[in-house]
GROMACS .gro file of N, CA, C and O in nm:
model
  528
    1UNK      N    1   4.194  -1.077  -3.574
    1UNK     CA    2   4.331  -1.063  -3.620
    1UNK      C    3   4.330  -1.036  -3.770
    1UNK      O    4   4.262  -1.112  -3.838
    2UNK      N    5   4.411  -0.920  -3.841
    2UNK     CA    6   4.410  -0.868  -3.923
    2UNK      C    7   4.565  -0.971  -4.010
    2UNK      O    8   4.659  -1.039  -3.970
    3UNK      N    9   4.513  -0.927  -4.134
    3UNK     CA   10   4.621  -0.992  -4.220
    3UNK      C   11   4.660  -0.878  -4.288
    3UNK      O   12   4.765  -0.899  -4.349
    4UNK      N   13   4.618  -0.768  -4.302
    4UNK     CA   14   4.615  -0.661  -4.397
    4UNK      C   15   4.741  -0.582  -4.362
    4UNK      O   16   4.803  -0.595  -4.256
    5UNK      N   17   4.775  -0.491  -4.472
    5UNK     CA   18   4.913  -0.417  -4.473
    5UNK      C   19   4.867  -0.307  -4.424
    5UNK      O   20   4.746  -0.292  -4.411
    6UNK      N   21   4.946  -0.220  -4.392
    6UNK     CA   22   4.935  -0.049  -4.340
    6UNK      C   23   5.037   0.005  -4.367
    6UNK      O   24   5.138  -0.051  -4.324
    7UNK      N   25   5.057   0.131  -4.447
    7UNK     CA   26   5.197   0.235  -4.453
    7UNK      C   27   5.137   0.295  -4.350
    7UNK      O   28   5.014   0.300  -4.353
    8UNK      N   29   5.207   0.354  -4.236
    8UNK     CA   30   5.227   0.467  -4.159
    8UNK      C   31   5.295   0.581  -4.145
    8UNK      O   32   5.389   0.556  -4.069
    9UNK      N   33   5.298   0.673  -4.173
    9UNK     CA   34   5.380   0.792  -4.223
    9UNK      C   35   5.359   0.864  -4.057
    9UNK      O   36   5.255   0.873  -3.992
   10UNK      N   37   5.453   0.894  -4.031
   10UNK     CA   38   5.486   0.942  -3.900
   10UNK      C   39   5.551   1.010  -3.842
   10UNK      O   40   5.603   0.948  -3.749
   11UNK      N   41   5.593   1.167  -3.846
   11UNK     CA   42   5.743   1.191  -3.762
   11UNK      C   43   5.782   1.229  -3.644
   11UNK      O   44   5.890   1.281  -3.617
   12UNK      N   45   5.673   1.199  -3.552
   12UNK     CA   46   5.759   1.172  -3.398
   12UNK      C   47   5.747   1.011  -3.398
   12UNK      O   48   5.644   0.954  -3.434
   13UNK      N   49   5.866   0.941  -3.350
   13UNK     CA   50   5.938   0.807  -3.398
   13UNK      C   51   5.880   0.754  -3.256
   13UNK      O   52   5.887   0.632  -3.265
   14UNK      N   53   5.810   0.800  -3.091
   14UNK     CA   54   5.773   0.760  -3.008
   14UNK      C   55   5.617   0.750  -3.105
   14UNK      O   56   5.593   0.642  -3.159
   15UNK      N   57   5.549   0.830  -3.116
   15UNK     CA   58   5.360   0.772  -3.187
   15UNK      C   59   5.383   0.690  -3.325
   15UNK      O   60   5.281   0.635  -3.367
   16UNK      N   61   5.526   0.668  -3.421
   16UNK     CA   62   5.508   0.585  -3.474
   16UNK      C   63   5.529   0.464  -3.448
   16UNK      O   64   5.465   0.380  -3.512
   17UNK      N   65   5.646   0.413  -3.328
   17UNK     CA   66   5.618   0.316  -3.311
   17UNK      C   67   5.530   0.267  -3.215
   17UNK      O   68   5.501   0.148  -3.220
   18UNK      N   69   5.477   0.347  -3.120
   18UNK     CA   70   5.334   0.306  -3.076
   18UNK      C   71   5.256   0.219  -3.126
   18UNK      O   72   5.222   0.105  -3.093
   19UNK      N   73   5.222   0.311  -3.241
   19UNK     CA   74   5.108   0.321  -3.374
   19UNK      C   75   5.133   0.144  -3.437
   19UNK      O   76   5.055   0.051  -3.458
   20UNK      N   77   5.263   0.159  -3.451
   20UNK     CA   78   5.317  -0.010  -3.593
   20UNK      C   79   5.340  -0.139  -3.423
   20UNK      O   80   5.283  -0.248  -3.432
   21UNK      N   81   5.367  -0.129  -3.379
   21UNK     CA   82   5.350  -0.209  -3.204
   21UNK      C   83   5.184  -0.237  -3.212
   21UNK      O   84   5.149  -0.353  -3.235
   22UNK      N   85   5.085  -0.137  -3.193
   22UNK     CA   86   4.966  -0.187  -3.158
   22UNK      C   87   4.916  -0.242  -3.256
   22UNK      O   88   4.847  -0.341  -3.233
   23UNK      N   89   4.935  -0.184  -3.437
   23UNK     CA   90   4.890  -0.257  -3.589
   23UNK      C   91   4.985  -0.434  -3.583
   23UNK      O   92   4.927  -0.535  -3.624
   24UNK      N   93   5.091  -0.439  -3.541
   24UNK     CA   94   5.144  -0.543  -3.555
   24UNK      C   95   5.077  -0.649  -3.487
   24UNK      O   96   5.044  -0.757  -3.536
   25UNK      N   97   5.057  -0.605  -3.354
   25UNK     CA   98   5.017  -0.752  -3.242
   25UNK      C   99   4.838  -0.760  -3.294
   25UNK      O  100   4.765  -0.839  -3.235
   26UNK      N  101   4.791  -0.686  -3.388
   26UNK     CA  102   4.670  -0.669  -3.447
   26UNK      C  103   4.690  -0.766  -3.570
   26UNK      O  104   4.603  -0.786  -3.654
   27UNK      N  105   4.818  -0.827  -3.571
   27UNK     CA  106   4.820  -0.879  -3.741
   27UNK      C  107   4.834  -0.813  -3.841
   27UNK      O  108   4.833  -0.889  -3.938
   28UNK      N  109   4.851  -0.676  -3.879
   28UNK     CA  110   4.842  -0.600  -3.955
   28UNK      C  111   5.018  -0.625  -3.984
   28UNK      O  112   5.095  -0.662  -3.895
   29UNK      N  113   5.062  -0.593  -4.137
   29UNK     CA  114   5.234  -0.569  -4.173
   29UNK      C  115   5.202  -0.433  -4.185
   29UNK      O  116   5.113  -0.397  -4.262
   30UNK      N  117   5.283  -0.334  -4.098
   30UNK     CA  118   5.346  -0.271  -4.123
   30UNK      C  119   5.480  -0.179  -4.188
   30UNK      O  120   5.587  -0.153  -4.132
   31UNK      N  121   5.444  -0.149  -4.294
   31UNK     CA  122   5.576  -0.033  -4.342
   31UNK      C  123   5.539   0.134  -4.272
   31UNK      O  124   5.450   0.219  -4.272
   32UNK      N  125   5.638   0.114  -4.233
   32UNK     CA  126   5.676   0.305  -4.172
   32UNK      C  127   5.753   0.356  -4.280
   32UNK      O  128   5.809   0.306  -4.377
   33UNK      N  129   5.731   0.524  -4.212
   33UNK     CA  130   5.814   0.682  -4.306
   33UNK      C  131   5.808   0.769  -4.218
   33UNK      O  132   5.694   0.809  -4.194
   34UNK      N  133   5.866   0.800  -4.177
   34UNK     CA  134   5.868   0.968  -4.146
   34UNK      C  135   5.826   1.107  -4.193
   34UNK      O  136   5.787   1.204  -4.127
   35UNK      N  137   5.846   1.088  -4.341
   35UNK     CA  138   5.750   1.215  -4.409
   35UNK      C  139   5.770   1.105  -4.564
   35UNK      O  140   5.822   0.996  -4.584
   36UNK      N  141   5.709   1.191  -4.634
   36UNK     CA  142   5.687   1.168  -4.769
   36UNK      C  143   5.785   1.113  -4.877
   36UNK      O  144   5.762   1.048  -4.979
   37UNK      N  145   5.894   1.155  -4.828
   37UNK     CA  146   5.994   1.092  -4.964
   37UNK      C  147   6.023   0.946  -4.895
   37UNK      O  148   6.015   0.844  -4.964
   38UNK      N  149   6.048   0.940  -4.797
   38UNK     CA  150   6.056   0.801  -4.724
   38UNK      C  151   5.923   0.729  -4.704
   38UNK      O  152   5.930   0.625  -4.639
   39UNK      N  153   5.845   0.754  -4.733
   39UNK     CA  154   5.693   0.679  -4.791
   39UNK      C  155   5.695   0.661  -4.903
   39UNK      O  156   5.656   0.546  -4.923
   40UNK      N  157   5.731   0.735  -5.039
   40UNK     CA  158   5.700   0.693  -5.125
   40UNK      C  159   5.826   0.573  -5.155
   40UNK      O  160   5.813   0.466  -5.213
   41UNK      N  161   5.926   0.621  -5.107
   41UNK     CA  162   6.029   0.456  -5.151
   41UNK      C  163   6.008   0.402  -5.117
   41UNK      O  164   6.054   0.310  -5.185
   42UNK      N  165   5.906   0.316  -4.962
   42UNK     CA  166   5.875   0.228  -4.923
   42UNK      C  167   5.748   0.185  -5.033
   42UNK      O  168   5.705   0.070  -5.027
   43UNK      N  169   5.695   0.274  -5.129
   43UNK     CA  170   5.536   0.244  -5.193
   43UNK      C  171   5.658   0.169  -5.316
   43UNK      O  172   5.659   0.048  -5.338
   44UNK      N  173   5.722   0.235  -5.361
   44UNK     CA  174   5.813   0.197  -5.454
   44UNK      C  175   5.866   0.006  -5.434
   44UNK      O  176   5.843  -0.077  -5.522
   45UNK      N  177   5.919  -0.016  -5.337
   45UNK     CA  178   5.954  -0.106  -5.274
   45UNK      C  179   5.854  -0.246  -5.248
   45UNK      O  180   5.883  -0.365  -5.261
   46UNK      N  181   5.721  -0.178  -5.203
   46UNK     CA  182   5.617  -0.307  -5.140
   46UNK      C  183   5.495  -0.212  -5.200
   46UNK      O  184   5.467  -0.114  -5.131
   47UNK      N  185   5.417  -0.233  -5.328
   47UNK     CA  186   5.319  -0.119  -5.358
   47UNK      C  187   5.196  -0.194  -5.319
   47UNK      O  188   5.096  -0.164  -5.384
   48UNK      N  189   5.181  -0.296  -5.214
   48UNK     CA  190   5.066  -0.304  -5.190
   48UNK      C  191   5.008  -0.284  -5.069
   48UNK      O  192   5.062  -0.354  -4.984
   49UNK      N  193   4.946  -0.236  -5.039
   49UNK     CA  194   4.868  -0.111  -4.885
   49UNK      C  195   4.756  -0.122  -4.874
   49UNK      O  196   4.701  -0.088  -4.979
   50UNK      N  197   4.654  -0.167  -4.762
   50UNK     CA  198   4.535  -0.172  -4.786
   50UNK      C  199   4.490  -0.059  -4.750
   50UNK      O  200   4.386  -0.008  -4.792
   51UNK      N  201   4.568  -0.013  -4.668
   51UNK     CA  202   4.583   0.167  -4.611
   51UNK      C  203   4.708   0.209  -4.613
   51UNK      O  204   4.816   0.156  -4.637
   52UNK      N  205   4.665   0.336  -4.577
   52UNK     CA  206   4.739   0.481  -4.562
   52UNK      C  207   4.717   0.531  -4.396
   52UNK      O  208   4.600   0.539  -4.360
   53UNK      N  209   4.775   0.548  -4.340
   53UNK     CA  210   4.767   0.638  -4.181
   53UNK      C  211   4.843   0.721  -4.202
   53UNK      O  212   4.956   0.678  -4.227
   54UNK      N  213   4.828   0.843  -4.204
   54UNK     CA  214   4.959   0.935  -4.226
   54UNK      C  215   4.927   1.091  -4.124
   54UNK      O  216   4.816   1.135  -4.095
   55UNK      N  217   5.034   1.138  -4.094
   55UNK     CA  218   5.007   1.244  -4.006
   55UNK      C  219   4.997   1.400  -4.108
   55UNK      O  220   5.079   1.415  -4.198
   56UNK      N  221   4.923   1.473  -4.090
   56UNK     CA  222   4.930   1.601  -4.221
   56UNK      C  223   5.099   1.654  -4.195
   56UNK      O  224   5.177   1.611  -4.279
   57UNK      N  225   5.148   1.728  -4.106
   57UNK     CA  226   5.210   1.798  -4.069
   57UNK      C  227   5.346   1.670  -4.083
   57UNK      O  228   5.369   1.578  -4.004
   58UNK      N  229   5.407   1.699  -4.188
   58UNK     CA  230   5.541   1.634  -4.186
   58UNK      C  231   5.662   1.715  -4.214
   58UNK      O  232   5.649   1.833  -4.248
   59UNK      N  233   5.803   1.650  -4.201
   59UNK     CA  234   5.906   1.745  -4.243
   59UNK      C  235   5.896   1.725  -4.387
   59UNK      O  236   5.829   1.644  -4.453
   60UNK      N  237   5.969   1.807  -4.416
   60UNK     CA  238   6.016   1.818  -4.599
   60UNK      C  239   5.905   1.942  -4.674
   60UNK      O  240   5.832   2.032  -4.633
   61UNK      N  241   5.940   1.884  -4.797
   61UNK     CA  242   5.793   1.991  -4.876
   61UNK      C  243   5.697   1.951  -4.902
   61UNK      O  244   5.630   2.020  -4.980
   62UNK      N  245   5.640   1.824  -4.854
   62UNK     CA  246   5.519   1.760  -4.911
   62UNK      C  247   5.439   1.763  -4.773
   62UNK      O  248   5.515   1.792  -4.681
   63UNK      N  249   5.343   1.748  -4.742
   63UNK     CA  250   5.285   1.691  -4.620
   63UNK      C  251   5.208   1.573  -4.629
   63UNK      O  252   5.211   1.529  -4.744
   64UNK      N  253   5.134   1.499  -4.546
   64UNK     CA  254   5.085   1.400  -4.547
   64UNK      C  255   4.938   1.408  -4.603
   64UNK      O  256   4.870   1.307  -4.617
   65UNK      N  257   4.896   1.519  -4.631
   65UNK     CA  258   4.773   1.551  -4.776
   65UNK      C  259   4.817   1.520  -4.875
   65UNK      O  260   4.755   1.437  -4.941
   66UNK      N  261   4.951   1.580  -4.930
   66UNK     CA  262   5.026   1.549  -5.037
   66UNK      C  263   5.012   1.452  -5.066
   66UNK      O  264   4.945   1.422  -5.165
   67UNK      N  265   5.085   1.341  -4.968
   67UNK     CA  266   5.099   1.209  -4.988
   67UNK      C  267   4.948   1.137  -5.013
   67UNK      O  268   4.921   1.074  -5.116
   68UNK      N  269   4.870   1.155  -4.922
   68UNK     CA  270   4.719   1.096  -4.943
   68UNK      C  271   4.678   1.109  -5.101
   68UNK      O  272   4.625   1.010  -5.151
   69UNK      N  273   4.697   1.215  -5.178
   69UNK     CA  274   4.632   1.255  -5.281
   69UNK      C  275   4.697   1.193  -5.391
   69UNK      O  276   4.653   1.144  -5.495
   70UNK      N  277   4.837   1.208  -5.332
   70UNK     CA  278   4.908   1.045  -5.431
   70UNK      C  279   4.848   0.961  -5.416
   70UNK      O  280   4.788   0.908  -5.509
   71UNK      N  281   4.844   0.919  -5.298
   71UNK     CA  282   4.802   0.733  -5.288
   71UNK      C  283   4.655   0.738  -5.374
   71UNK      O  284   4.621   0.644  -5.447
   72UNK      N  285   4.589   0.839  -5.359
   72UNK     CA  286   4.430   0.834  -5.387
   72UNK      C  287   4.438   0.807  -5.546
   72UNK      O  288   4.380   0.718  -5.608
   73UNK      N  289   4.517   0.898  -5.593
   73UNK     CA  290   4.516   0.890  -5.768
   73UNK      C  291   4.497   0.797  -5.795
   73UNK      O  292   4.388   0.758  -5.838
   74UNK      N  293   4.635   0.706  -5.773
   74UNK     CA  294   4.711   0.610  -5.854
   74UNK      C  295   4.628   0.451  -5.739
   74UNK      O  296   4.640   0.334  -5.774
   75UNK      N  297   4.577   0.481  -5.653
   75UNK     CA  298   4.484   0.332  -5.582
   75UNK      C  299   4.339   0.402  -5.488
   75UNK      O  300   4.303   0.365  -5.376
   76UNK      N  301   4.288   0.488  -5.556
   76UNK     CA  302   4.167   0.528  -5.524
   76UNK      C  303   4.117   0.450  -5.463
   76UNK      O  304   4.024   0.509  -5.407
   77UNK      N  305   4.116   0.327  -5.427
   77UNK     CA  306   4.023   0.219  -5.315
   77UNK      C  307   4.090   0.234  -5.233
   77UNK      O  308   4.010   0.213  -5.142
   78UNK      N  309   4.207   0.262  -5.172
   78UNK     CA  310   4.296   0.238  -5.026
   78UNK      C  311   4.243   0.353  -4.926
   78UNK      O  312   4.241   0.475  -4.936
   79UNK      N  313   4.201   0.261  -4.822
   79UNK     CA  314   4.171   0.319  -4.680
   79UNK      C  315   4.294   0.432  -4.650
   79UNK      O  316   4.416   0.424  -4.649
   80UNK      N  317   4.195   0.543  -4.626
   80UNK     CA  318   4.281   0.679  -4.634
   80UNK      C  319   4.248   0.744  -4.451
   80UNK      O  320   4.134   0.772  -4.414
   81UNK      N  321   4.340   0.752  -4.384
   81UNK     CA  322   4.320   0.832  -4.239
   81UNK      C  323   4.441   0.889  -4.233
   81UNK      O  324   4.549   0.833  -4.253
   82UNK      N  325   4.413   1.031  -4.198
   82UNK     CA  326   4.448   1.140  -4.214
   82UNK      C  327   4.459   1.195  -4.078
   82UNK      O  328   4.346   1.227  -4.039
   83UNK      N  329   4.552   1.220  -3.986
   83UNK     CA  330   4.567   1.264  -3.856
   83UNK      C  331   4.654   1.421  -3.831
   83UNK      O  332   4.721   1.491  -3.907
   84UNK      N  333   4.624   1.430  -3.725
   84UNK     CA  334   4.629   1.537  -3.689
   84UNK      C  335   4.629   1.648  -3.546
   84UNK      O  336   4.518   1.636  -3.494
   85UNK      N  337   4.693   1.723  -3.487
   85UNK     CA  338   4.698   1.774  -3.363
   85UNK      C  339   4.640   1.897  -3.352
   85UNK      O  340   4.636   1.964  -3.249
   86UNK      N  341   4.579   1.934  -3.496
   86UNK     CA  342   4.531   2.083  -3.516
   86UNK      C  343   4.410   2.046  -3.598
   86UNK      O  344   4.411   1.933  -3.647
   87UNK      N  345   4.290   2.137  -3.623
   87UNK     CA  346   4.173   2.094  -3.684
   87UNK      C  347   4.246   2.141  -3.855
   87UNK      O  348   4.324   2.229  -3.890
   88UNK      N  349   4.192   2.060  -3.910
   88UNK     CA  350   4.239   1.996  -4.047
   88UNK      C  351   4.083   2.015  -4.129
   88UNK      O  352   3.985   1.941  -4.116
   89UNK      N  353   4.096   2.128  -4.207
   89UNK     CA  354   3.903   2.134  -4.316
   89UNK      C  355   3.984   2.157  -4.408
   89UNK      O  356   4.043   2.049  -4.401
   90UNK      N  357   4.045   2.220  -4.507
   90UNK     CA  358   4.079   2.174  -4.587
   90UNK      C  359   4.155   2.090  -4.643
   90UNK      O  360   4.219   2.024  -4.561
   91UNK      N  361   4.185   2.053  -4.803
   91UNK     CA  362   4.222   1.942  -4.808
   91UNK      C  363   4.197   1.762  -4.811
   91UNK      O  364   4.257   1.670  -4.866
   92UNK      N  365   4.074   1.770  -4.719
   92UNK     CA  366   4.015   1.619  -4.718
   92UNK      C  367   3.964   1.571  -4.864
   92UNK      O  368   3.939   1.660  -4.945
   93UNK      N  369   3.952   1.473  -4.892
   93UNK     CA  370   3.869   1.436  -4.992
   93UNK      C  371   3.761   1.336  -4.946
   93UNK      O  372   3.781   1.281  -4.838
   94UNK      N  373   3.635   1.302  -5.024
   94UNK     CA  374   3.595   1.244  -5.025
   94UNK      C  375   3.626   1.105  -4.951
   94UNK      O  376   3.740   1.075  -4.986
   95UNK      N  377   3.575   1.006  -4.863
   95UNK     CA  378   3.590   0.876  -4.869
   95UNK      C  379   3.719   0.859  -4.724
   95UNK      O  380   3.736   0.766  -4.646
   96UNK      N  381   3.798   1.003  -4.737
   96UNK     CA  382   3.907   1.020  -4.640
   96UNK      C  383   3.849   0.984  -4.529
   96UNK      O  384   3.730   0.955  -4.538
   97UNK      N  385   3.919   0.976  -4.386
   97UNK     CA  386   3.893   0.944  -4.270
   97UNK      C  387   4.001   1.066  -4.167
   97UNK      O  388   4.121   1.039  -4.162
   98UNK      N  389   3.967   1.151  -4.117
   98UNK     CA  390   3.988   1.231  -4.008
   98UNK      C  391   3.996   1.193  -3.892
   98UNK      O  392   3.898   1.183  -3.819
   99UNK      N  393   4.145   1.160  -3.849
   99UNK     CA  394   4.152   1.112  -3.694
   99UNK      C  395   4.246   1.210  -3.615
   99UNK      O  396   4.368   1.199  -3.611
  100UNK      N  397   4.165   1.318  -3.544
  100UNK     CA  398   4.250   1.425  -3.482
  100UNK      C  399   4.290   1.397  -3.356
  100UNK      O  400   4.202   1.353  -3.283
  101UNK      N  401   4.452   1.416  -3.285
  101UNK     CA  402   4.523   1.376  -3.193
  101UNK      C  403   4.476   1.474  -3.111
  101UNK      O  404   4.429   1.584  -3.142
  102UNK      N  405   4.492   1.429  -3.011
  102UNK     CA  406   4.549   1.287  -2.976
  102UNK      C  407   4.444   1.175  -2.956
  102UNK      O  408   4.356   1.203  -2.874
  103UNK      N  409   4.437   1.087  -3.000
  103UNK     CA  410   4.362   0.963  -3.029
  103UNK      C  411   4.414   0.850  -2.968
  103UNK      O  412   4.535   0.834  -2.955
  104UNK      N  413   4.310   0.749  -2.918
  104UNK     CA  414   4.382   0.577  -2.863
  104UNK      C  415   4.408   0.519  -2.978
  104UNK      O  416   4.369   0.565  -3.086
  105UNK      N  417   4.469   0.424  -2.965
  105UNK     CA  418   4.518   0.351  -3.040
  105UNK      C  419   4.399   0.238  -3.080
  105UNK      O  420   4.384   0.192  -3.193
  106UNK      N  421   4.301   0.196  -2.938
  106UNK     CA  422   4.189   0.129  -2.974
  106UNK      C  423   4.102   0.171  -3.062
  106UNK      O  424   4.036   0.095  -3.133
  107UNK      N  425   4.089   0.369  -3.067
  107UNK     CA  426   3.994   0.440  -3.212
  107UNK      C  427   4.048   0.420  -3.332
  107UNK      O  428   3.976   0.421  -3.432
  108UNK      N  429   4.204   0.398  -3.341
  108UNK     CA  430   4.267   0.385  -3.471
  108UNK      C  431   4.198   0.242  -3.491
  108UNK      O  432   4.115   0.233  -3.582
  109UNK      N  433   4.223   0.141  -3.422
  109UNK     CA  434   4.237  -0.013  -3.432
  109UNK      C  435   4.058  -0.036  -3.503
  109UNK      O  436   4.030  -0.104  -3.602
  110UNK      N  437   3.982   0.027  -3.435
  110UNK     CA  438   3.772   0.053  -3.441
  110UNK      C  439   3.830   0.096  -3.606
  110UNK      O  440   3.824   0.018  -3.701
  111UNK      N  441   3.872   0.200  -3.611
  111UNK     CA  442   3.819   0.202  -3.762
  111UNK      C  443   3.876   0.170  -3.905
  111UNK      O  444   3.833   0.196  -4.018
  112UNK      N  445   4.015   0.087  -3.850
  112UNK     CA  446   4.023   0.055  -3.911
  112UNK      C  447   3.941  -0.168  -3.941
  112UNK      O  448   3.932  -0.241  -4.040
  113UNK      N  449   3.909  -0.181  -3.810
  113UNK     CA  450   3.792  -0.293  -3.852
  113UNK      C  451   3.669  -0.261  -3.901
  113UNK      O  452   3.594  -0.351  -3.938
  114UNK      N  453   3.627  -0.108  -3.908
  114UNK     CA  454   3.497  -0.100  -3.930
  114UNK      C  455   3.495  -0.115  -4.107
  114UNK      O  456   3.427  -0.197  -4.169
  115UNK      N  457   3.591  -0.008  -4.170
  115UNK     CA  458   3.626   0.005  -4.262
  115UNK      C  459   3.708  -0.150  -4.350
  115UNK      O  460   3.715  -0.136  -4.472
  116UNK      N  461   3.756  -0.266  -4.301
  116UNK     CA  462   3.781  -0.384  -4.335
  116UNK      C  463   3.653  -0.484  -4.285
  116UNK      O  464   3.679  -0.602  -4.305
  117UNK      N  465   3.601  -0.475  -4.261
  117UNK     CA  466   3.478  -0.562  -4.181
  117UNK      C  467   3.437  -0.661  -4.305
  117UNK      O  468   3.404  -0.593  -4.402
  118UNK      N  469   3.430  -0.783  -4.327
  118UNK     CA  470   3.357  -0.858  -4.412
  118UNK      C  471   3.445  -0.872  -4.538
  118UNK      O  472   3.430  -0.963  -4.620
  119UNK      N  473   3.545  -0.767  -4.550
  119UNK     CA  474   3.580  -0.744  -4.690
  119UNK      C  475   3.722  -0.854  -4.742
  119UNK      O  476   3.821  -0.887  -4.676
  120UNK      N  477   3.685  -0.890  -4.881
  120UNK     CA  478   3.859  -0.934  -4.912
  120UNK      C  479   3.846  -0.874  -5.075
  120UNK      O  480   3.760  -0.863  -5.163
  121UNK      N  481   4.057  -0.832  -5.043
  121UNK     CA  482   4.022  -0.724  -5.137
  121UNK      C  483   4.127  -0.786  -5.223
  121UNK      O  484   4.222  -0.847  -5.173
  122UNK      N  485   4.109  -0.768  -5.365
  122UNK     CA  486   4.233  -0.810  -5.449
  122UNK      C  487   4.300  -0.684  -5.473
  122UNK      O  488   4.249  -0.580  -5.433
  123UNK      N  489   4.411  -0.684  -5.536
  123UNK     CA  490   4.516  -0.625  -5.580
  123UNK      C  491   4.498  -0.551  -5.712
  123UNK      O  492   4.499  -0.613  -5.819
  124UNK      N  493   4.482  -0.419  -5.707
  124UNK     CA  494   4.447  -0.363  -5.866
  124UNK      C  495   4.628  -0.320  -5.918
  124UNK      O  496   4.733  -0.347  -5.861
  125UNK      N  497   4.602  -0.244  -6.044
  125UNK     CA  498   4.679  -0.274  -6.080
  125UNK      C  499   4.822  -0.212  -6.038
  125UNK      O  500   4.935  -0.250  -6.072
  126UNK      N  501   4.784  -0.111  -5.958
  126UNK     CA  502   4.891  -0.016  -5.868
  126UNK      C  503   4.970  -0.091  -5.818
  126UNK      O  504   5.093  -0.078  -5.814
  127UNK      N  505   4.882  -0.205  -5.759
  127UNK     CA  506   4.930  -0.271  -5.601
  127UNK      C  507   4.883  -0.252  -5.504
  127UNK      O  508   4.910  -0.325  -5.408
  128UNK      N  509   4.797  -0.150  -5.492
  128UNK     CA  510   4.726  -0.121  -5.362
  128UNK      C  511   4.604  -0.182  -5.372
  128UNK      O  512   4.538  -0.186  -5.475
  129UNK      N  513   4.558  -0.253  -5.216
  129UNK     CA  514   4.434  -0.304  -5.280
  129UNK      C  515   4.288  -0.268  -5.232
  129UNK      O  516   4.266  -0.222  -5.120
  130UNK      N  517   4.200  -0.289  -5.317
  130UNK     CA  518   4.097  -0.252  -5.365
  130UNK      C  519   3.979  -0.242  -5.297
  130UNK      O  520   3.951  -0.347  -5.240
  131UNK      N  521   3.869  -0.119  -5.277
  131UNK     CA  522   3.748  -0.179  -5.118
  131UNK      C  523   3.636  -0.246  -5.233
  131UNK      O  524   3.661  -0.237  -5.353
  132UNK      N  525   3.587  -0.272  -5.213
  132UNK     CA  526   3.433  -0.316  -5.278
  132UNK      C  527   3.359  -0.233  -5.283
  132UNK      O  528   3.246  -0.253  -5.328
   0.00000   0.00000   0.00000
């Protein structure tokens, strides 16, 4: 059982709440968005995330790369997975995590313990917190 936070950026509202249903009964707090401007007021709001799950393909003008490359700047340690229904090569960075749909919810749940395994992370100065 997880204690850790997750933003989920999401915009079909059936795989996001899937997605925050299976992170929740996991222990995980969940904050949801739909695309990017409604992610970043939630980062605005609660800036601490031990991850990012976000889908590339969102509405608006940003997509969920966009958003990743924010989060990466400004909390370069936060667990970054990056999803997707189409193959996705550019754009990744380093350290990112590639989870192409359709995916279980048990592969989301695997990596995100593989990637928390052993670890406790403090709070840098963003708010997002930090891998070792």
């Amino acid at each position: 059982m997880s204690t850790r936070s997750v933003l989920l950026v999401e915009d079909e509202p059936l795989i996001r709440l899937v997605l925050a249903e299976a992170l929740i009964d996991e222990g995980y707090h969940v904050s949801m968005g739909s695309n990017v401007l409604e992610a970043i007021g939630v980062i605005g709001r609660n800036r601490t995330f031990d991850a990012l799950i976000t889908d590339v393909d969102l509405p608006g003008g940003l997509n969920g790369l966009d958003l990743a490359s924010m989060v990466a700047s400004h909390a370069p340690s936060t667990a970054i997975i990056v999803t997707s229904g189409r193959a996705v090569t550019e754009g990744l960075q380093a350290g990112w995590t590639f989870l192409p749909k359709p995916f279980g919810v048990e592969g989301l749940l695997q990596l995100l313990d593989e990637r928390f395994a052993g670890e406790i992370l403090p709070a840098n100065d963003f708010g997002f917190a930090r891998a070792s």
